[in-house]
Coordinates of C-alpha atoms in Angstrom, one line a residue:
M9 CA -86.0 73.5 -79.6
S10 CA -82.5 73.5 -80.8
T11 CA -79.6 72.7 -78.6
T12 CA -76.1 74.0 -79.0
P13 CA -73.6 71.3 -78.4
Q14 CA -71.2 72.3 -75.7
A15 CA -67.5 71.8 -76.3
T16 CA -66.1 69.7 -73.6
E17 CA -62.4 69.8 -72.8
K18 CA -60.8 66.6 -71.9
A19 CA -58.1 66.8 -69.3
E20 CA -54.9 65.4 -70.4
V21 CA -54.2 62.3 -68.5
P22 CA -50.6 61.2 -68.3
E23 CA -49.8 57.8 -69.6
P24 CA -49.2 55.4 -66.8
R25 CA -45.5 54.6 -66.2
T26 CA -44.4 51.1 -66.7
P27 CA -43.0 49.3 -63.7
E28 CA -39.6 49.1 -65.5
A29 CA -39.5 52.9 -65.9
A30 CA -40.5 53.5 -62.3
A31 CA -37.8 51.1 -61.0
I32 CA -34.9 53.0 -62.7
P33 CA -33.0 54.7 -59.9
A34 CA -31.0 57.9 -60.2
V35 CA -27.4 57.0 -60.8
D36 CA -24.6 58.7 -59.0
P37 CA -22.2 59.9 -61.8
R38 CA -19.3 58.7 -59.6
L39 CA -20.5 55.2 -60.1
L40 CA -19.9 55.5 -63.9
V41 CA -16.3 56.7 -63.5
R42 CA -14.7 53.3 -63.4
E43 CA -16.9 52.0 -66.2
Q44 CA -15.4 54.6 -68.6
G45 CA -11.8 53.4 -68.2
L46 CA -8.9 55.8 -68.3
K47 CA -11.0 58.6 -69.6
G48 CA -13.3 58.3 -66.6
Y49 CA -10.4 58.4 -64.2
A50 CA -8.9 61.4 -66.0
D51 CA -12.3 63.3 -65.9
E52 CA -12.7 62.4 -62.2
F53 CA -9.2 63.7 -61.4
K54 CA -9.9 67.0 -63.3
R55 CA -13.2 67.4 -61.4
K56 CA -11.4 66.9 -58.0
I57 CA -8.7 69.4 -58.9
R58 CA -11.4 72.0 -60.0
S59 CA -13.4 71.4 -56.8
G60 CA -10.4 71.6 -54.5
E61 CA -10.4 67.9 -53.5
I62 CA -6.6 67.5 -53.8
G63 CA -6.1 65.4 -50.7
S64 CA -2.4 64.5 -50.1
L65 CA -1.4 65.1 -53.7
P66 CA 0.7 68.2 -53.0
V67 CA 2.8 66.6 -50.3
V68 CA 3.4 63.4 -52.3
V69 CA 4.5 65.5 -55.3
G70 CA 6.6 67.6 -52.9
L71 CA 8.4 64.5 -51.5
I72 CA 9.2 63.3 -55.1
V73 CA 10.5 66.8 -56.0
I74 CA 12.6 66.9 -52.8
G75 CA 14.1 63.5 -53.6
I76 CA 14.9 64.5 -57.2
V77 CA 16.5 67.9 -56.3
F78 CA 18.7 66.6 -53.5
Q79 CA 19.7 63.5 -55.5
A80 CA 20.8 65.8 -58.3
L81 CA 22.7 68.1 -56.0
T82 CA 24.4 65.5 -53.8
G83 CA 24.5 62.4 -56.0
N84 CA 23.8 60.1 -53.1
F85 CA 20.7 61.4 -51.3
I86 CA 18.4 58.4 -52.1
T87 CA 20.3 55.8 -50.0
S88 CA 19.5 53.4 -47.3
Y89 CA 21.6 55.4 -44.8
N90 CA 19.5 58.5 -45.4
L91 CA 16.3 56.5 -45.1
D92 CA 17.5 55.3 -41.7
Q93 CA 18.5 58.7 -40.5
I94 CA 15.2 60.3 -41.7
M95 CA 13.1 57.8 -39.9
L96 CA 15.3 57.9 -36.8
Y97 CA 14.8 61.6 -36.2
A98 CA 11.2 61.7 -37.6
A99 CA 9.6 59.5 -34.9
G100 CA 9.6 61.9 -32.0
P101 CA 8.3 65.0 -33.8
G102 CA 6.0 62.8 -35.9
I103 CA 4.3 61.4 -32.8
M104 CA 3.9 64.9 -31.4
A105 CA 2.5 66.0 -34.8
V106 CA -0.2 63.2 -34.5
G107 CA -1.5 65.0 -31.4
I108 CA -1.4 68.3 -33.2
V109 CA -3.6 66.7 -35.9
F110 CA -6.3 66.0 -33.3
V111 CA -6.2 69.6 -32.2
L112 CA -6.3 71.0 -35.7
L113 CA -9.3 68.9 -36.5
L114 CA -11.1 71.1 -33.9
G115 CA -9.9 74.2 -35.7
E116 CA -7.7 75.0 -32.7
I117 CA -3.9 75.1 -32.0
D118 CA -1.6 73.8 -29.3
L119 CA 1.5 76.0 -28.9
A120 CA 2.6 74.2 -25.7
V121 CA 3.4 70.7 -27.2
G122 CA 7.1 71.4 -27.3
S123 CA 7.2 72.5 -23.7
V124 CA 5.0 69.6 -22.7
A125 CA 7.5 67.2 -24.4
G126 CA 10.5 68.8 -22.6
L127 CA 8.8 68.8 -19.2
A128 CA 7.7 65.1 -19.6
G129 CA 11.3 64.2 -20.6
S130 CA 12.6 66.0 -17.5
V131 CA 10.0 64.3 -15.2
W132 CA 11.1 60.9 -16.6
G133 CA 14.8 61.8 -16.2
V134 CA 14.5 62.9 -12.6
F135 CA 12.4 59.9 -11.5
A136 CA 14.5 57.4 -13.6
T137 CA 17.4 57.9 -11.2
D138 CA 15.5 56.5 -8.2
L139 CA 12.4 54.6 -9.4
P140 CA 12.0 51.6 -11.7
D141 CA 12.2 52.5 -15.4
S142 CA 8.7 51.6 -16.2
L143 CA 7.2 53.7 -13.4
A144 CA 9.4 56.7 -14.4
I145 CA 8.2 56.4 -18.0
L146 CA 4.6 56.2 -16.9
L147 CA 5.0 59.3 -14.7
G148 CA 6.5 61.2 -17.6
V149 CA 3.7 60.3 -20.0
L150 CA 1.0 61.0 -17.3
S151 CA 2.5 64.5 -16.8
G152 CA 1.8 65.2 -20.4
T153 CA -1.8 63.9 -20.1
L154 CA -2.4 66.1 -17.0
L155 CA -1.0 69.2 -18.7
G156 CA -3.2 68.5 -21.8
A157 CA -6.2 68.1 -19.5
F158 CA -5.4 71.5 -17.9
H159 CA -5.2 73.2 -21.3
G160 CA -8.5 71.6 -22.4
L161 CA -10.4 72.4 -19.3
V162 CA -9.4 76.1 -19.3
F163 CA -10.3 76.3 -23.0
A164 CA -13.5 74.3 -22.9
K165 CA -15.0 75.2 -19.5
I166 CA -13.7 78.7 -18.8
G167 CA -13.7 79.8 -22.4
V168 CA -10.1 81.1 -22.7
P169 CA -9.0 80.8 -26.4
A170 CA -6.8 77.8 -27.0
F171 CA -4.1 80.0 -28.5
V172 CA -3.8 82.0 -25.3
V173 CA -4.0 78.9 -23.0
T174 CA -1.3 77.0 -24.8
L175 CA 0.9 80.1 -25.3
A176 CA 0.9 80.5 -21.6
G177 CA 1.7 76.8 -21.3
F178 CA 4.5 77.2 -23.7
L179 CA 6.1 79.7 -21.4
G180 CA 5.1 78.3 -18.1
W181 CA 5.9 74.6 -18.7
A182 CA 9.4 75.6 -20.0
G183 CA 10.0 77.4 -16.7
L184 CA 8.7 74.4 -14.8
Q185 CA 11.0 72.2 -16.8
T186 CA 14.0 74.2 -15.6
W187 CA 12.8 74.1 -12.0
V188 CA 12.3 70.3 -12.2
M189 CA 15.9 69.8 -13.5
G190 CA 17.2 71.8 -10.6
E191 CA 20.9 72.6 -10.9
R192 CA 21.5 69.7 -13.3
S193 CA 21.8 70.8 -16.9
T194 CA 21.5 67.2 -18.2
I195 CA 20.4 63.8 -16.9
P196 CA 22.0 61.0 -18.9
T197 CA 19.8 58.1 -19.9
P198 CA 20.3 55.3 -17.3
I199 CA 22.0 52.2 -18.6
G200 CA 19.4 49.6 -19.7
S201 CA 16.5 52.1 -19.8
F202 CA 13.8 51.4 -22.4
V203 CA 13.9 55.1 -23.3
G204 CA 17.5 54.6 -24.5
D205 CA 16.3 51.9 -26.9
L206 CA 13.5 54.0 -28.4
T207 CA 15.9 55.4 -31.1
K208 CA 18.8 53.0 -30.8
Y209 CA 17.3 49.5 -31.0
Y210 CA 17.0 47.8 -34.3
F211 CA 15.5 44.4 -35.3
S212 CA 18.5 43.1 -37.1
D213 CA 16.8 40.0 -38.5
V214 CA 15.9 40.7 -42.1
A215 CA 12.6 38.9 -41.6
A216 CA 11.5 41.7 -39.2
A217 CA 11.4 44.4 -41.9
Y218 CA 10.0 42.2 -44.6
G219 CA 7.5 40.7 -42.1
L220 CA 6.2 44.2 -41.1
A221 CA 6.0 45.1 -44.8
V222 CA 3.8 42.0 -45.5
V223 CA 1.6 42.9 -42.6
V224 CA 1.1 46.5 -43.8
I225 CA 0.4 45.3 -47.3
A226 CA -2.1 42.7 -46.2
A227 CA -3.8 45.1 -43.7
F228 CA -4.2 47.7 -46.4
Y229 CA -5.6 45.2 -48.9
L230 CA -8.1 43.8 -46.5
A231 CA -9.2 47.3 -45.3
Q232 CA -9.7 48.5 -48.9
L233 CA -11.6 45.3 -49.7
R234 CA -13.9 45.6 -46.6
D235 CA -14.6 49.3 -47.3
S236 CA -15.4 48.6 -51.0
G237 CA -17.7 45.7 -50.0
R238 CA -19.6 47.9 -47.5
R239 CA -20.0 50.7 -50.0
K240 CA -21.1 48.4 -52.7
A241 CA -23.8 46.8 -50.4
A242 CA -25.1 50.4 -49.7
E243 CA -25.1 51.2 -53.5
L244 CA -22.5 53.9 -53.0
P245 CA -19.5 54.6 -55.2
H246 CA -16.9 51.9 -54.6
R247 CA -13.6 50.7 -55.9
P248 CA -13.6 47.6 -58.1
H249 CA -11.2 44.8 -57.2
S250 CA -8.9 45.6 -60.0
E251 CA -8.3 49.1 -58.6
I252 CA -7.8 47.8 -55.1
L253 CA -5.1 45.4 -56.5
L254 CA -3.4 48.3 -58.3
R255 CA -3.3 50.5 -55.2
T256 CA -2.1 47.6 -53.1
G257 CA 0.6 46.9 -55.7
V258 CA 1.9 50.4 -55.5
L259 CA 2.0 50.4 -51.7
A260 CA 3.7 47.0 -51.8
A261 CA 6.5 48.3 -54.0
L262 CA 7.1 51.3 -51.7
V263 CA 7.1 49.4 -48.4
L264 CA 9.2 46.5 -49.8
V265 CA 11.8 48.9 -51.1
A266 CA 11.8 50.6 -47.7
A267 CA 12.2 47.2 -46.0
Y268 CA 15.1 46.4 -48.3
G269 CA 16.7 49.8 -47.5
F270 CA 16.5 49.2 -43.7
N271 CA 18.0 45.8 -44.0
Q272 CA 21.0 47.3 -45.9
E273 CA 21.8 49.3 -42.7
K274 CA 21.1 48.1 -39.1
G275 CA 17.6 46.6 -39.7
L276 CA 14.1 47.7 -38.8
P277 CA 14.2 50.5 -36.2
L278 CA 12.0 50.2 -33.1
S279 CA 11.1 53.9 -33.4
L280 CA 9.4 53.2 -36.7
V281 CA 7.4 50.3 -35.3
I282 CA 6.1 52.4 -32.4
F283 CA 5.4 55.3 -34.7
L284 CA 3.4 53.2 -37.1
A285 CA 1.5 51.5 -34.2
I286 CA 0.5 54.9 -32.9
L287 CA -0.6 56.0 -36.4
L288 CA -2.7 52.9 -36.8
V289 CA -4.4 53.2 -33.4
T290 CA -5.2 56.9 -33.8
D291 CA -6.4 56.4 -37.4
F292 CA -8.8 53.7 -36.2
V293 CA -10.0 56.0 -33.4
L294 CA -10.7 58.9 -35.8
R295 CA -12.2 56.9 -38.7
R296 CA -13.9 54.0 -37.1
T297 CA -15.3 55.1 -33.7
T298 CA -18.1 57.3 -32.6
Y299 CA -15.6 59.5 -30.7
G300 CA -13.7 60.1 -33.9
R301 CA -16.8 61.1 -35.8
Q302 CA -17.6 63.5 -32.9
V303 CA -14.2 65.1 -33.2
F304 CA -14.8 65.8 -36.9
A305 CA -18.3 67.1 -36.1
V306 CA -17.1 69.6 -33.5
G307 CA -14.4 70.7 -35.9
G308 CA -17.0 71.1 -38.7
G309 CA -19.4 73.2 -36.6
I310 CA -19.7 73.6 -32.9
E311 CA -23.3 74.7 -32.7
A312 CA -24.5 71.9 -35.0
A313 CA -22.5 69.4 -33.0
R314 CA -24.0 70.7 -29.7
R315 CA -27.5 70.4 -31.1
A316 CA -26.8 66.9 -32.2
G317 CA -26.2 66.0 -28.6
I318 CA -22.4 65.9 -28.6
N319 CA -20.7 66.8 -25.4
V320 CA -18.5 69.6 -27.0
A321 CA -16.7 70.4 -23.7
W322 CA -15.6 66.8 -23.3
I323 CA -14.5 66.4 -26.9
R324 CA -12.4 69.6 -26.6
T325 CA -10.8 68.6 -23.3
S326 CA -10.1 65.0 -24.4
V327 CA -8.5 66.2 -27.6
F328 CA -6.0 68.3 -25.7
M329 CA -5.4 65.4 -23.4
I330 CA -4.5 63.3 -26.4
S331 CA -2.2 66.0 -27.7
G332 CA -0.5 66.3 -24.3
T333 CA -0.1 62.5 -24.0
L334 CA 1.4 62.2 -27.5
G335 CA 3.6 65.2 -26.8
A336 CA 5.0 63.5 -23.7
V337 CA 5.7 60.3 -25.7
G338 CA 7.4 62.3 -28.3
G339 CA 9.5 64.0 -25.5
L340 CA 10.8 60.5 -24.5
F341 CA 11.8 59.9 -28.1
L342 CA 13.6 63.3 -28.1
A343 CA 15.4 62.4 -24.8
S344 CA 16.4 59.0 -26.3
A345 CA 17.9 60.7 -29.4
T346 CA 19.8 63.3 -27.4
G347 CA 21.1 60.8 -24.8
G348 CA 19.0 62.0 -21.9
A349 CA 16.9 64.8 -20.4
D350 CA 18.2 68.4 -20.5
R351 CA 16.9 71.9 -20.0
S352 CA 16.6 72.6 -23.7
L353 CA 14.7 69.4 -24.5
G354 CA 11.6 70.2 -26.6
G355 CA 12.8 73.7 -27.3
G356 CA 14.3 75.1 -30.5
N357 CA 12.4 74.3 -33.6
Q358 CA 10.4 71.3 -32.2
L359 CA 7.1 73.2 -31.9
M360 CA 7.5 74.5 -35.4
M361 CA 8.3 71.1 -36.7
C362 CA 5.3 69.4 -35.2
I363 CA 2.7 72.0 -36.3
A364 CA 4.4 72.3 -39.7
A365 CA 4.4 68.5 -40.2
A366 CA 0.6 68.3 -39.5
V367 CA -0.3 71.2 -41.8
I368 CA 2.2 70.3 -44.6
G369 CA 0.8 66.8 -44.5
G370 CA -2.6 68.0 -45.4
T371 CA -4.5 68.7 -42.2
S372 CA -6.6 71.9 -42.5
L373 CA -6.0 74.8 -40.2
F374 CA -9.7 75.6 -40.3
G375 CA -10.8 72.3 -38.7
G376 CA -12.9 69.4 -39.7
R377 CA -10.6 68.0 -42.4
G378 CA -7.5 65.9 -42.0
K379 CA -5.9 62.5 -41.3
V380 CA -3.3 61.3 -38.8
W381 CA -1.3 60.1 -41.7
S382 CA -0.7 63.8 -42.4
A383 CA 1.8 63.7 -39.6
L384 CA 3.8 61.0 -41.3
L385 CA 3.8 62.6 -44.7
G386 CA 4.6 66.1 -43.3
I387 CA 7.4 65.0 -41.1
L388 CA 8.9 63.0 -43.9
V389 CA 9.0 66.2 -46.0
L390 CA 10.6 68.2 -43.2
Q391 CA 13.2 65.6 -42.2
S392 CA 14.1 65.0 -45.9
I393 CA 14.8 68.7 -46.2
V394 CA 16.9 68.7 -43.1
Q395 CA 18.8 65.6 -44.2
G396 CA 19.4 67.0 -47.7
L397 CA 20.7 70.3 -46.2
N398 CA 23.0 68.4 -43.9
Q399 CA 24.5 66.6 -46.9
L400 CA 25.1 70.0 -48.6
N401 CA 26.7 71.4 -45.4
L402 CA 23.9 73.9 -45.1
S403 CA 22.7 72.7 -41.7
S404 CA 22.5 76.1 -40.0
N405 CA 19.2 76.8 -38.2
A406 CA 18.8 80.0 -40.2
I407 CA 18.6 78.2 -43.6
Q408 CA 16.4 75.4 -42.2
Y409 CA 14.0 77.8 -40.6
M410 CA 13.7 79.8 -43.8
I411 CA 13.0 76.8 -46.0
T412 CA 10.7 75.2 -43.5
G413 CA 8.8 78.5 -43.1
A414 CA 8.5 78.7 -46.9
V415 CA 7.2 75.2 -47.2
L416 CA 4.7 75.8 -44.4
L417 CA 3.4 79.0 -46.0
I418 CA 2.9 77.1 -49.3
A419 CA 1.0 74.4 -47.5
V420 CA -1.3 76.9 -45.8
I421 CA -1.9 78.8 -49.1
I422 CA -2.8 75.5 -50.8
D423 CA -5.2 74.7 -47.9
S424 CA -6.8 78.1 -48.1
V425 CA -7.2 78.0 -51.9
S426 CA -8.5 74.5 -51.7
R427 CA -11.1 75.5 -49.1
K428 CA -12.3 78.5 -51.2
T429 CA -12.5 76.3 -54.3
Q430 CA -14.6 73.7 -52.4
K431 CA -16.9 76.4 -51.2
S432 CA -17.4 77.8 -54.7
A433 CA -18.1 74.2 -55.9
G434 CA -20.6 73.7 -53.1
R435 CA -18.5 71.0 -51.4
A436 CA -17.4 72.8 -48.2

């Protein structure tokens, strides 16, 4: 009996992987950027531009262009005197703009910050005539906190859009400011009041400006080193020490030149010290605390934040309280610069300046993206324009409004285009 051999098919068995091959992890391409030298940095820069990750680049370029243009037109724009004047009048609106940054991170707007500043200044002025200076200042600041809490509660609990709530506040608090002032059109700053020193006191010792510069440089270097170490330990893209030194060197050159400029005039202004302190504290809150991460989360997506267990109503309310508080502090700076409280304090273009500073500095109008340092960069742009126009004898409100409006529109267009580019690149 014959048998027909059956063809047997052997299943292909993959060759076993060696331990070395199995241990090779996927490498993030960003980790290779710095290993490729200048070419790697150039390619990374092109990638960020294509994907809309431009950060503060437009505003930095804008500051440079403004300096070059006004220096060419006036011949003496880049001077220590102009540096002093820019920082003197930037502190008040800049502090108010920090509060606006918090609100914009939620994707909302606060149209009442100017009226809150004016009312807080009036509250301080009225009480400063009869009460101790410190108590009058505290009442002025608390008035801003309470107004911000009112805006936040009506928005978060009742559901009235923030635009409508703060627009009503813009009108209502301006009227309340007039009522608080009574028949007095102005209330001069009392002699010896700390509010008067806010924009008039200078640390005349040259060591003060250079000392602050050294502290800023050291803090920046240590923060960069710490962040790089933590990312390296987590096997994430991180900056090598050489790059940290380069970035620190650039910052050192800028702040030391600024310190030298201040010392050529009256010294280090107290207003700048307070402004920087507020920036550092609020930056820490946003970037290093759970609360700050929750603010970004709510701005990035309300429903997702709610499902993650975040108290959305509290975040919204507290953000408007921060905006109101910083608006009140800014109002005290405005009162200091004008010599006291008056019925027009916080009016005019103050609201426009605060919102424009935050947006021009790089904070997105659509929420979830921005830094408090945007307020500093944005207000520097605006005050540089104002100072340059003053030197050209073009200080009329009409021209300033038109130029500021144009700059604001350009900033919003850049933000919108950047956001669309990020979405198309899958990064938004």
